[in-house]
Amino acid sequence: MTSTVPHTNNKAKIAQSFGSASRSYDISARLQRFSGKHLMPWLPNKNNLTVLDLGSGTGFFTDLLASSYNQVIGLDLSKGMLHFAQESRNKSINWIEADVHKIPLQDESVDFIYSNLVIQWCDPLDVAIAEMLRVLKPGGLIIFTTLVDGTLHELKSSWKQVDDDQHVIDFKKEDELNQLFNTDASSIVEHKCQDIVLEYQNVIHLARELKGLGANHLPKKRNRGLSGKEKWFAMTEHYQDFLEPSGIYPATYRLYSGLVVKLNN
Ligand SMILES: C[S@@+](CC[C@H](N)C(=O)[O-])C[C@H]1O[C@@H](n2cnc3c(N)ncnc32)[C@H](O)[C@@H]1O
């Protein structure tokens, strides 16, 4: 596996972009709610467990976990998200400001990791996975969702016809994820991939939702300024190719859900 040192400046920008969205996040989080809830059937039905919610955001799911499990830890890179979560969620939860690539917990101290829509931000992902496996007890689980290639393909292809800058983050392919989790150290017990198509009144509605979710940080974007009115207008014209007969603008999210076990080596 290849490992490079995580790009610190990039991390700070991801944290900042999520932090500034902490107050608007919960109202823009239709996809997050759906994906987080459909992981519930995979949760262990024993209570005396230590759980780590990796990339806990506003703490919506950390709170749900705290109603079922003895010790719950919410970890996030963003101060803003943690501050919001700390103010509004179950007081028994331990909050940690940290990076998934360097989890400040002891080896083999966690029974399972829950992580909803976070690891698409992790680069390099193999380092983040090694950290998750380090803190998990042998036989421990990673229960997660992420987005894979094909996500926001309508937006990506509409922009592609206007310029060659980055407007949508690079998502891993399903096979790449399978390879990263099926190793000597861990194995995928179950996984599924499905397209969730959300509906928008117009492209501005989509852009606002992505901003409200803090998901607008683009590490490889060259032109840091606004894209310019003309370019934006040209992109929205191309997006009309996807318009549904009802006048609704669709956006596809390809959701990967995985149940992974740490092997006893
Ligand atoms: C899309 S939000 C999901 C939040 C939450 N899991 C939920 O379901 O609502 C992604 C979260 O991951 C956090 N995040 C991104 N990269 C991270 C990293 N390297 N380490 C820790 N947290 C990270 C962001 O700050 C953000 O709160």
PDB file of C-alpha atoms and ligand atoms in Angstrom:
ATOM      1  CA  MET A   1       0.000   0.000   0.000  1.00  0.00           C
ATOM      2  CA  THR A   2       1.214   3.509  -0.725  1.00  0.00           C
ATOM      3  CA  SER A   3       1.209   6.147   1.992  1.00  0.00           C
ATOM      4  CA  THR A   4       1.962   9.816   1.709  1.00  0.00           C
ATOM      5  CA  VAL A   5       1.866  12.439   4.429  1.00  0.00           C
ATOM      6  CA  PRO A   6      -1.641  13.973   4.665  1.00  0.00           C
ATOM      7  CA  HIS A   7      -1.820  17.513   3.283  1.00  0.00           C
ATOM      8  CA  THR A   8      -2.231  19.654   6.413  1.00  0.00           C
ATOM      9  CA  ASN A   9      -3.302  22.810   4.610  1.00  0.00           C
ATOM     10  CA  ASN A  10      -6.002  20.896   2.805  1.00  0.00           C
ATOM     11  CA  LYS A  11      -7.231  19.449   6.128  1.00  0.00           C
ATOM     12  CA  ALA A  12      -7.505  22.927   7.608  1.00  0.00           C
ATOM     13  CA  LYS A  13      -9.650  23.984   4.649  1.00  0.00           C
ATOM     14  CA  ILE A  14     -11.932  20.938   4.951  1.00  0.00           C
ATOM     15  CA  ALA A  15     -12.346  21.681   8.677  1.00  0.00           C
ATOM     16  CA  GLN A  16     -13.061  25.343   7.953  1.00  0.00           C
ATOM     17  CA  SER A  17     -15.584  24.616   5.233  1.00  0.00           C
ATOM     18  CA  PHE A  18     -17.493  22.131   7.460  1.00  0.00           C
ATOM     19  CA  GLY A  19     -17.146  24.411  10.483  1.00  0.00           C
ATOM     20  CA  SER A  20     -18.783  27.345   8.743  1.00  0.00           C
ATOM     21  CA  ALA A  21     -21.662  25.051   7.744  1.00  0.00           C
ATOM     22  CA  SER A  22     -22.316  23.713  11.264  1.00  0.00           C
ATOM     23  CA  ARG A  23     -25.480  25.816  11.841  1.00  0.00           C
ATOM     24  CA  SER A  24     -27.035  25.171   8.396  1.00  0.00           C
ATOM     25  CA  TYR A  25     -25.892  21.549   8.158  1.00  0.00           C
ATOM     26  CA  ASP A  26     -28.814  19.768   9.817  1.00  0.00           C
ATOM     27  CA  ILE A  27     -31.401  21.355   7.513  1.00  0.00           C
ATOM     28  CA  SER A  28     -29.414  20.514   4.360  1.00  0.00           C
ATOM     29  CA  ALA A  29     -28.623  16.969   5.415  1.00  0.00           C
ATOM     30  CA  ARG A  30     -31.270  14.866   3.601  1.00  0.00           C
ATOM     31  CA  LEU A  31     -28.693  12.481   2.126  1.00  0.00           C
ATOM     32  CA  GLN A  32     -26.761  12.198   5.414  1.00  0.00           C
ATOM     33  CA  ARG A  33     -29.912  11.313   7.335  1.00  0.00           C
ATOM     34  CA  PHE A  34     -30.903   8.658   4.823  1.00  0.00           C
ATOM     35  CA  SER A  35     -27.457   7.073   4.634  1.00  0.00           C
ATOM     36  CA  GLY A  36     -26.806   7.196   8.380  1.00  0.00           C
ATOM     37  CA  LYS A  37     -30.144   5.573   9.190  1.00  0.00           C
ATOM     38  CA  HIS A  38     -29.811   2.750   6.746  1.00  0.00           C
ATOM     39  CA  LEU A  39     -26.648   1.612   8.606  1.00  0.00           C
ATOM     40  CA  MET A  40     -28.727   0.954  11.736  1.00  0.00           C
ATOM     41  CA  PRO A  41     -29.516  -2.744  10.987  1.00  0.00           C
ATOM     42  CA  TRP A  42     -25.765  -3.477  11.086  1.00  0.00           C
ATOM     43  CA  LEU A  43     -25.288  -2.070  14.600  1.00  0.00           C
ATOM     44  CA  PRO A  44     -24.390  -4.680  17.266  1.00  0.00           C
ATOM     45  CA  ASN A  45     -27.188  -5.396  19.742  1.00  0.00           C
ATOM     46  CA  LYS A  46     -25.022  -5.440  22.889  1.00  0.00           C
ATOM     47  CA  ASN A  47     -24.897  -2.276  25.021  1.00  0.00           C
ATOM     48  CA  ASN A  48     -21.642  -2.465  26.943  1.00  0.00           C
ATOM     49  CA  LEU A  49     -19.539  -1.374  24.015  1.00  0.00           C
ATOM     50  CA  THR A  50     -17.173   1.489  23.240  1.00  0.00           C
ATOM     51  CA  VAL A  51     -18.171   3.200  20.010  1.00  0.00           C
ATOM     52  CA  LEU A  52     -16.290   5.735  17.917  1.00  0.00           C
ATOM     53  CA  ASP A  53     -18.316   7.978  15.590  1.00  0.00           C
ATOM     54  CA  LEU A  54     -15.649   8.954  13.086  1.00  0.00           C
ATOM     55  CA  GLY A  55     -16.309  12.366  11.490  1.00  0.00           C
ATOM     56  CA  SER A  56     -19.253  12.966  13.800  1.00  0.00           C
ATOM     57  CA  GLY A  57     -20.253  16.364  12.305  1.00  0.00           C
ATOM     58  CA  THR A  58     -23.139  17.980  14.208  1.00  0.00           C
ATOM     59  CA  GLY A  59     -23.441  14.805  16.313  1.00  0.00           C
ATOM     60  CA  PHE A  60     -26.916  13.752  15.105  1.00  0.00           C
ATOM     61  CA  PHE A  61     -25.931  10.066  14.874  1.00  0.00           C
ATOM     62  CA  THR A  62     -23.487  10.257  17.824  1.00  0.00           C
ATOM     63  CA  ASP A  63     -26.526  11.190  19.914  1.00  0.00           C
ATOM     64  CA  LEU A  64     -28.489   8.186  18.622  1.00  0.00           C
ATOM     65  CA  LEU A  65     -25.532   5.903  19.394  1.00  0.00           C
ATOM     66  CA  ALA A  66     -25.314   7.346  22.921  1.00  0.00           C
ATOM     67  CA  SER A  67     -28.874   6.174  23.577  1.00  0.00           C
ATOM     68  CA  SER A  68     -27.806   2.540  22.992  1.00  0.00           C
ATOM     69  CA  TYR A  69     -24.153   2.168  23.949  1.00  0.00           C
ATOM     70  CA  ASN A  70     -22.174   2.671  27.165  1.00  0.00           C
ATOM     71  CA  GLN A  71     -19.283   4.739  25.936  1.00  0.00           C
ATOM     72  CA  VAL A  72     -19.573   6.917  22.838  1.00  0.00           C
ATOM     73  CA  ILE A  73     -16.821   9.094  21.371  1.00  0.00           C
ATOM     74  CA  GLY A  74     -17.444  11.669  18.623  1.00  0.00           C
ATOM     75  CA  LEU A  75     -14.342  12.610  16.630  1.00  0.00           C
ATOM     76  CA  ASP A  76     -14.168  15.390  14.053  1.00  0.00           C
ATOM     77  CA  LEU A  77     -11.625  17.632  12.380  1.00  0.00           C
ATOM     78  CA  SER A  78     -13.821  20.701  12.575  1.00  0.00           C
ATOM     79  CA  LYS A  79     -13.947  22.869  15.735  1.00  0.00           C
ATOM     80  CA  GLY A  80     -17.221  24.433  14.512  1.00  0.00           C
ATOM     81  CA  MET A  81     -18.936  21.070  14.131  1.00  0.00           C
ATOM     82  CA  LEU A  82     -17.654  19.890  17.540  1.00  0.00           C
ATOM     83  CA  HIS A  83     -18.761  23.088  19.240  1.00  0.00           C
ATOM     84  CA  PHE A  84     -22.281  22.740  17.804  1.00  0.00           C
ATOM     85  CA  ALA A  85     -22.411  19.030  18.787  1.00  0.00           C
ATOM     86  CA  GLN A  86     -21.138  19.658  22.308  1.00  0.00           C
ATOM     87  CA  GLU A  87     -23.824  22.312  22.911  1.00  0.00           C
ATOM     88  CA  SER A  88     -26.758  20.296  21.642  1.00  0.00           C
ATOM     89  CA  ARG A  89     -26.132  16.567  22.200  1.00  0.00           C
ATOM     90  CA  ASN A  90     -26.127  14.000  25.011  1.00  0.00           C
ATOM     91  CA  LYS A  91     -23.745  15.167  27.761  1.00  0.00           C
ATOM     92  CA  SER A  92     -22.261  11.684  28.250  1.00  0.00           C
ATOM     93  CA  ILE A  93     -20.548  11.800  24.829  1.00  0.00           C
ATOM     94  CA  ASN A  94     -16.775  12.399  24.713  1.00  0.00           C
ATOM     95  CA  TRP A  95     -15.821  14.763  21.902  1.00  0.00           C
ATOM     96  CA  ILE A  96     -12.371  14.770  20.320  1.00  0.00           C
ATOM     97  CA  GLU A  97     -10.969  17.257  17.828  1.00  0.00           C
ATOM     98  CA  ALA A  98      -8.713  15.127  15.644  1.00  0.00           C
ATOM     99  CA  ASP A  99      -7.889  13.867  12.205  1.00  0.00           C
ATOM    100  CA  VAL A 100      -8.964  10.385  11.113  1.00  0.00           C
ATOM    101  CA  HIS A 101      -5.382   9.892   9.893  1.00  0.00           C
ATOM    102  CA  LYS A 102      -4.078  10.241  13.463  1.00  0.00           C
ATOM    103  CA  ILE A 103      -6.666   9.069  15.977  1.00  0.00           C
ATOM    104  CA  PRO A 104      -5.597   9.937  19.558  1.00  0.00           C
ATOM    105  CA  LEU A 105      -6.907   6.685  21.065  1.00  0.00           C
ATOM    106  CA  GLN A 106      -5.081   3.611  22.331  1.00  0.00           C
ATOM    107  CA  ASP A 107      -4.592   0.467  20.250  1.00  0.00           C
ATOM    108  CA  GLU A 108      -7.491  -1.998  20.458  1.00  0.00           C
ATOM    109  CA  SER A 109      -9.655   0.273  22.623  1.00  0.00           C
ATOM    110  CA  VAL A 110     -12.838   0.504  20.479  1.00  0.00           C
ATOM    111  CA  ASP A 111     -15.499  -2.168  19.827  1.00  0.00           C
ATOM    112  CA  PHE A 112     -16.902  -0.623  16.680  1.00  0.00           C
ATOM    113  CA  ILE A 113     -16.523   2.419  14.473  1.00  0.00           C
ATOM    114  CA  TYR A 114     -19.541   4.111  12.926  1.00  0.00           C
ATOM    115  CA  SER A 115     -18.783   6.561  10.125  1.00  0.00           C
ATOM    116  CA  ASN A 116     -21.366   8.220   7.917  1.00  0.00           C
ATOM    117  CA  LEU A 117     -20.219  10.022   4.750  1.00  0.00           C
ATOM    118  CA  VAL A 118     -16.738  10.933   5.933  1.00  0.00           C
ATOM    119  CA  ILE A 119     -14.069   8.806   4.313  1.00  0.00           C
ATOM    120  CA  GLN A 120     -14.556  10.386   0.876  1.00  0.00           C
ATOM    121  CA  TRP A 121     -12.667  13.328   2.469  1.00  0.00           C
ATOM    122  CA  CYS A 122      -9.760  11.144   3.653  1.00  0.00           C
ATOM    123  CA  ASP A 123      -6.559  11.348   1.674  1.00  0.00           C
ATOM    124  CA  PRO A 124      -4.633   9.096   1.800  1.00  0.00           C
ATOM    125  CA  LEU A 125      -7.423   6.668   2.653  1.00  0.00           C
ATOM    126  CA  ASP A 126      -5.106   3.707   3.352  1.00  0.00           C
ATOM    127  CA  VAL A 127      -3.556   5.652   6.265  1.00  0.00           C
ATOM    128  CA  ALA A 128      -7.016   6.430   7.667  1.00  0.00           C
ATOM    129  CA  ILE A 129      -8.040   2.757   7.394  1.00  0.00           C
ATOM    130  CA  ALA A 130      -4.828   1.634   9.139  1.00  0.00           C
ATOM    131  CA  GLU A 131      -5.656   4.036  12.000  1.00  0.00           C
ATOM    132  CA  MET A 132      -9.224   2.710  12.285  1.00  0.00           C
ATOM    133  CA  LEU A 133      -7.921  -0.856  12.444  1.00  0.00           C
ATOM    134  CA  ARG A 134      -5.269   0.090  15.012  1.00  0.00           C
ATOM    135  CA  VAL A 135      -7.836   1.448  17.506  1.00  0.00           C
ATOM    136  CA  LEU A 136     -10.328  -1.399  16.927  1.00  0.00           C
ATOM    137  CA  LYS A 137     -10.288  -4.528  19.081  1.00  0.00           C
ATOM    138  CA  PRO A 138      -9.716  -7.761  17.106  1.00  0.00           C
ATOM    139  CA  GLY A 139     -13.096  -8.790  15.688  1.00  0.00           C
ATOM    140  CA  GLY A 140     -14.235  -5.147  15.912  1.00  0.00           C
ATOM    141  CA  LEU A 141     -16.377  -3.623  13.161  1.00  0.00           C
ATOM    142  CA  ILE A 142     -16.284  -0.622  10.854  1.00  0.00           C
ATOM    143  CA  ILE A 143     -19.834   0.297   9.824  1.00  0.00           C
ATOM    144  CA  PHE A 144     -19.700   3.055   7.253  1.00  0.00           C
ATOM    145  CA  THR A 145     -21.037   4.841   4.212  1.00  0.00           C
ATOM    146  CA  THR A 146     -19.166   6.859   1.645  1.00  0.00           C
ATOM    147  CA  LEU A 147     -19.713   8.256  -1.848  1.00  0.00           C
ATOM    148  CA  VAL A 148     -18.100   6.667  -4.876  1.00  0.00           C
ATOM    149  CA  ASP A 149     -17.406   7.530  -8.483  1.00  0.00           C
ATOM    150  CA  GLY A 150     -20.613   8.437 -10.320  1.00  0.00           C
ATOM    151  CA  THR A 151     -21.649  10.853  -7.561  1.00  0.00           C
ATOM    152  CA  LEU A 152     -22.850  14.211  -8.933  1.00  0.00           C
ATOM    153  CA  HIS A 153     -22.156  12.992 -12.468  1.00  0.00           C
ATOM    154  CA  GLU A 154     -24.734  15.462 -13.818  1.00  0.00           C
ATOM    155  CA  LEU A 155     -22.883  18.425 -12.268  1.00  0.00           C
ATOM    156  CA  LYS A 156     -19.473  17.046 -13.244  1.00  0.00           C
ATOM    157  CA  SER A 157     -20.383  16.517 -16.902  1.00  0.00           C
ATOM    158  CA  SER A 158     -22.187  19.875 -17.152  1.00  0.00           C
ATOM    159  CA  TRP A 159     -19.050  21.656 -15.884  1.00  0.00           C
ATOM    160  CA  LYS A 160     -16.820  19.538 -18.137  1.00  0.00           C
ATOM    161  CA  GLN A 161     -18.464  21.128 -21.148  1.00  0.00           C
ATOM    162  CA  VAL A 162     -17.516  24.588 -19.837  1.00  0.00           C
ATOM    163  CA  ASP A 163     -13.956  24.240 -18.473  1.00  0.00           C
ATOM    164  CA  ASP A 164     -11.505  21.636 -17.192  1.00  0.00           C
ATOM    165  CA  ASP A 165     -11.251  22.918 -13.606  1.00  0.00           C
ATOM    166  CA  GLN A 166     -12.294  20.824 -10.598  1.00  0.00           C
ATOM    167  CA  HIS A 167     -15.925  21.447  -9.556  1.00  0.00           C
ATOM    168  CA  VAL A 168     -16.704  18.107  -7.901  1.00  0.00           C
ATOM    169  CA  ILE A 169     -14.305  16.176  -5.617  1.00  0.00           C
ATOM    170  CA  ASP A 170     -12.711  12.965  -6.943  1.00  0.00           C
ATOM    171  CA  PHE A 171     -14.545   9.966  -5.569  1.00  0.00           C
ATOM    172  CA  LYS A 172     -12.958   6.500  -5.383  1.00  0.00           C
ATOM    173  CA  LYS A 173     -14.329   3.650  -7.481  1.00  0.00           C
ATOM    174  CA  GLU A 174     -16.277   0.828  -5.810  1.00  0.00           C
ATOM    175  CA  ASP A 175     -13.504  -1.686  -6.675  1.00  0.00           C
ATOM    176  CA  GLU A 176     -10.810   0.499  -5.123  1.00  0.00           C
ATOM    177  CA  LEU A 177     -12.758   0.554  -1.850  1.00  0.00           C
ATOM    178  CA  ASN A 178     -13.250  -3.208  -1.955  1.00  0.00           C
ATOM    179  CA  GLN A 179      -9.489  -3.646  -2.354  1.00  0.00           C
ATOM    180  CA  LEU A 180      -8.666  -1.227   0.461  1.00  0.00           C
ATOM    181  CA  PHE A 181     -10.910  -3.038   2.957  1.00  0.00           C
ATOM    182  CA  ASN A 182     -10.292  -6.659   1.841  1.00  0.00           C
ATOM    183  CA  THR A 183      -6.740  -7.222   3.077  1.00  0.00           C
ATOM    184  CA  ASP A 184      -4.797  -9.383   5.541  1.00  0.00           C
ATOM    185  CA  ALA A 185      -5.972  -7.080   8.324  1.00  0.00           C
ATOM    186  CA  SER A 186      -9.677  -6.694   7.516  1.00  0.00           C
ATOM    187  CA  SER A 187     -12.463  -8.163   5.471  1.00  0.00           C
ATOM    188  CA  ILE A 188     -15.753  -6.892   4.043  1.00  0.00           C
ATOM    189  CA  VAL A 189     -18.607  -8.885   5.583  1.00  0.00           C
ATOM    190  CA  GLU A 190     -21.300  -7.149   3.540  1.00  0.00           C
ATOM    191  CA  HIS A 191     -21.474  -4.142   1.264  1.00  0.00           C
ATOM    192  CA  LYS A 192     -23.853  -2.512  -1.154  1.00  0.00           C
ATOM    193  CA  CYS A 193     -23.767   0.279  -3.666  1.00  0.00           C
ATOM    194  CA  GLN A 194     -26.865   2.206  -4.669  1.00  0.00           C
ATOM    195  CA  ASP A 195     -27.755   5.368  -6.544  1.00  0.00           C
ATOM    196  CA  ILE A 196     -29.731   7.895  -4.541  1.00  0.00           C
ATOM    197  CA  VAL A 197     -31.234  10.547  -6.795  1.00  0.00           C
ATOM    198  CA  LEU A 198     -32.227  13.755  -5.017  1.00  0.00           C
ATOM    199  CA  GLU A 199     -34.428  16.362  -6.618  1.00  0.00           C
ATOM    200  CA  TYR A 200     -33.669  20.081  -6.859  1.00  0.00           C
ATOM    201  CA  GLN A 201     -35.745  23.039  -8.063  1.00  0.00           C
ATOM    202  CA  ASN A 202     -32.728  24.401  -9.957  1.00  0.00           C
ATOM    203  CA  VAL A 203     -28.928  24.222  -9.992  1.00  0.00           C
ATOM    204  CA  ILE A 204     -28.637  27.059  -7.459  1.00  0.00           C
ATOM    205  CA  HIS A 205     -30.677  24.912  -5.052  1.00  0.00           C
ATOM    206  CA  LEU A 206     -28.137  22.076  -5.533  1.00  0.00           C
ATOM    207  CA  ALA A 207     -25.138  24.419  -5.098  1.00  0.00           C
ATOM    208  CA  ARG A 208     -26.680  25.884  -1.919  1.00  0.00           C
ATOM    209  CA  GLU A 209     -27.279  22.428  -0.483  1.00  0.00           C
ATOM    210  CA  LEU A 210     -23.658  21.407  -1.143  1.00  0.00           C
ATOM    211  CA  LYS A 211     -22.485  24.635   0.516  1.00  0.00           C
ATOM    212  CA  GLY A 212     -24.878  24.156   3.435  1.00  0.00           C
ATOM    213  CA  LEU A 213     -23.313  20.744   3.949  1.00  0.00           C
ATOM    214  CA  GLY A 214     -19.792  22.169   3.903  1.00  0.00           C
ATOM    215  CA  ALA A 215     -19.042  19.909   0.961  1.00  0.00           C
ATOM    216  CA  ASN A 216     -17.800  22.701  -1.279  1.00  0.00           C
ATOM    217  CA  HIS A 217     -14.069  22.431  -0.603  1.00  0.00           C
ATOM    218  CA  LEU A 218     -12.305  21.353  -3.819  1.00  0.00           C
ATOM    219  CA  PRO A 219      -8.624  20.513  -3.205  1.00  0.00           C
ATOM    220  CA  LYS A 220      -7.601  20.524  -6.883  1.00  0.00           C
ATOM    221  CA  LYS A 221      -9.539  23.613  -7.982  1.00  0.00           C
ATOM    222  CA  ARG A 222      -7.192  25.947  -9.836  1.00  0.00           C
ATOM    223  CA  ASN A 223      -9.391  29.018 -10.196  1.00  0.00           C
ATOM    224  CA  ARG A 224     -10.056  29.956  -6.567  1.00  0.00           C
ATOM    225  CA  GLY A 225     -12.328  32.899  -7.391  1.00  0.00           C
ATOM    226  CA  LEU A 226     -15.977  32.677  -8.362  1.00  0.00           C
ATOM    227  CA  SER A 227     -16.505  30.679 -11.506  1.00  0.00           C
ATOM    228  CA  GLY A 228     -17.881  33.759 -13.243  1.00  0.00           C
ATOM    229  CA  LYS A 229     -21.472  34.433 -14.215  1.00  0.00           C
ATOM    230  CA  GLU A 230     -21.039  33.381 -17.835  1.00  0.00           C
ATOM    231  CA  LYS A 231     -19.442  30.064 -17.013  1.00  0.00           C
ATOM    232  CA  TRP A 232     -22.050  29.374 -14.360  1.00  0.00           C
ATOM    233  CA  PHE A 233     -24.840  30.181 -16.810  1.00  0.00           C
ATOM    234  CA  ALA A 234     -23.284  27.929 -19.493  1.00  0.00           C
ATOM    235  CA  MET A 235     -23.017  25.072 -16.977  1.00  0.00           C
ATOM    236  CA  THR A 236     -26.686  25.411 -15.927  1.00  0.00           C
ATOM    237  CA  GLU A 237     -27.678  25.317 -19.636  1.00  0.00           C
ATOM    238  CA  HIS A 238     -25.868  21.958 -19.994  1.00  0.00           C
ATOM    239  CA  TYR A 239     -27.452  20.696 -16.766  1.00  0.00           C
ATOM    240  CA  GLN A 240     -30.841  21.081 -18.487  1.00  0.00           C
ATOM    241  CA  ASP A 241     -30.005  17.916 -20.495  1.00  0.00           C
ATOM    242  CA  PHE A 242     -30.817  16.043 -17.275  1.00  0.00           C
ATOM    243  CA  LEU A 243     -34.020  17.943 -16.532  1.00  0.00           C
ATOM    244  CA  GLU A 244     -36.965  15.649 -15.743  1.00  0.00           C
ATOM    245  CA  PRO A 245     -40.345  16.154 -17.505  1.00  0.00           C
ATOM    246  CA  SER A 246     -41.698  17.478 -14.184  1.00  0.00           C
ATOM    247  CA  GLY A 247     -39.127  20.338 -14.312  1.00  0.00           C
ATOM    248  CA  ILE A 248     -37.071  18.859 -11.481  1.00  0.00           C
ATOM    249  CA  TYR A 249     -33.250  18.844 -11.592  1.00  0.00           C
ATOM    250  CA  PRO A 250     -31.868  15.466 -10.437  1.00  0.00           C
ATOM    251  CA  ALA A 251     -28.503  14.895  -8.747  1.00  0.00           C
ATOM    252  CA  THR A 252     -27.160  11.385  -8.278  1.00  0.00           C
ATOM    253  CA  TYR A 253     -25.242  10.287  -5.178  1.00  0.00           C
ATOM    254  CA  ARG A 254     -23.671   6.822  -5.491  1.00  0.00           C
ATOM    255  CA  LEU A 255     -23.727   5.536  -1.947  1.00  0.00           C
ATOM    256  CA  TYR A 256     -21.396   2.751  -0.799  1.00  0.00           C
ATOM    257  CA  SER A 257     -22.275   1.117   2.537  1.00  0.00           C
ATOM    258  CA  GLY A 258     -19.903  -1.333   4.147  1.00  0.00           C
ATOM    259  CA  LEU A 259     -19.688  -3.666   7.125  1.00  0.00           C
ATOM    260  CA  VAL A 260     -16.022  -4.522   7.709  1.00  0.00           C
ATOM    261  CA  VAL A 261     -14.459  -6.743  10.367  1.00  0.00           C
ATOM    262  CA  LYS A 262     -10.937  -6.463  11.781  1.00  0.00           C
ATOM    263  CA  LEU A 263      -9.318  -9.879  11.425  1.00  0.00           C
ATOM    264  CA  ASN A 264      -7.604 -11.592  14.390  1.00  0.00           C
ATOM    265  CA  ASN A 265      -4.023 -11.714  13.160  1.00  0.00           C
TER     266      ASN A 265
HETATM  267  C1  LIG B   1     -20.567  15.012   5.445  1.00  0.00           C
HETATM  268  S1  LIG B   1     -20.103  15.355   7.103  1.00  0.00           S
HETATM  269  C2  LIG B   1     -20.866  13.958   7.939  1.00  0.00           C
HETATM  270  C3  LIG B   1     -21.119  14.243   9.408  1.00  0.00           C
HETATM  271  C4  LIG B   1     -21.839  13.135  10.176  1.00  0.00           C
HETATM  272  N1  LIG B   1     -21.118  11.881  10.114  1.00  0.00           N
HETATM  273  C5  LIG B   1     -23.272  12.988   9.711  1.00  0.00           C
HETATM  274  O1  LIG B   1     -23.648  11.884   9.350  1.00  0.00           O
HETATM  275  O2  LIG B   1     -24.031  13.958   9.723  1.00  0.00           O
HETATM  276  C6  LIG B   1     -18.386  14.952   7.116  1.00  0.00           C
HETATM  277  C7  LIG B   1     -17.681  15.260   8.427  1.00  0.00           C
HETATM  278  O3  LIG B   1     -16.382  14.680   8.365  1.00  0.00           O
HETATM  279  C8  LIG B   1     -15.458  15.572   8.969  1.00  0.00           C
HETATM  280  N2  LIG B   1     -14.111  15.257   8.438  1.00  0.00           N
HETATM  281  C9  LIG B   1     -13.661  15.399   7.156  1.00  0.00           C
HETATM  282  N3  LIG B   1     -12.385  14.992   7.068  1.00  0.00           N
HETATM  283  C10 LIG B   1     -12.020  14.568   8.318  1.00  0.00           C
HETATM  284  C11 LIG B   1     -10.805  14.045   8.863  1.00  0.00           C
HETATM  285  N4  LIG B   1      -9.710  13.854   8.111  1.00  0.00           N
HETATM  286  N5  LIG B   1     -10.781  13.740  10.185  1.00  0.00           N
HETATM  287  C12 LIG B   1     -11.883  13.928  10.965  1.00  0.00           C
HETATM  288  N6  LIG B   1     -13.050  14.416  10.497  1.00  0.00           N
HETATM  289  C13 LIG B   1     -13.123  14.736   9.190  1.00  0.00           C
HETATM  290  C14 LIG B   1     -15.961  16.951   8.586  1.00  0.00           C
HETATM  291  O4  LIG B   1     -15.451  17.955   9.447  1.00  0.00           O
HETATM  292  C15 LIG B   1     -17.475  16.749   8.689  1.00  0.00           C
HETATM  293  O5  LIG B   1     -17.967  17.082   9.978  1.00  0.00           O
END
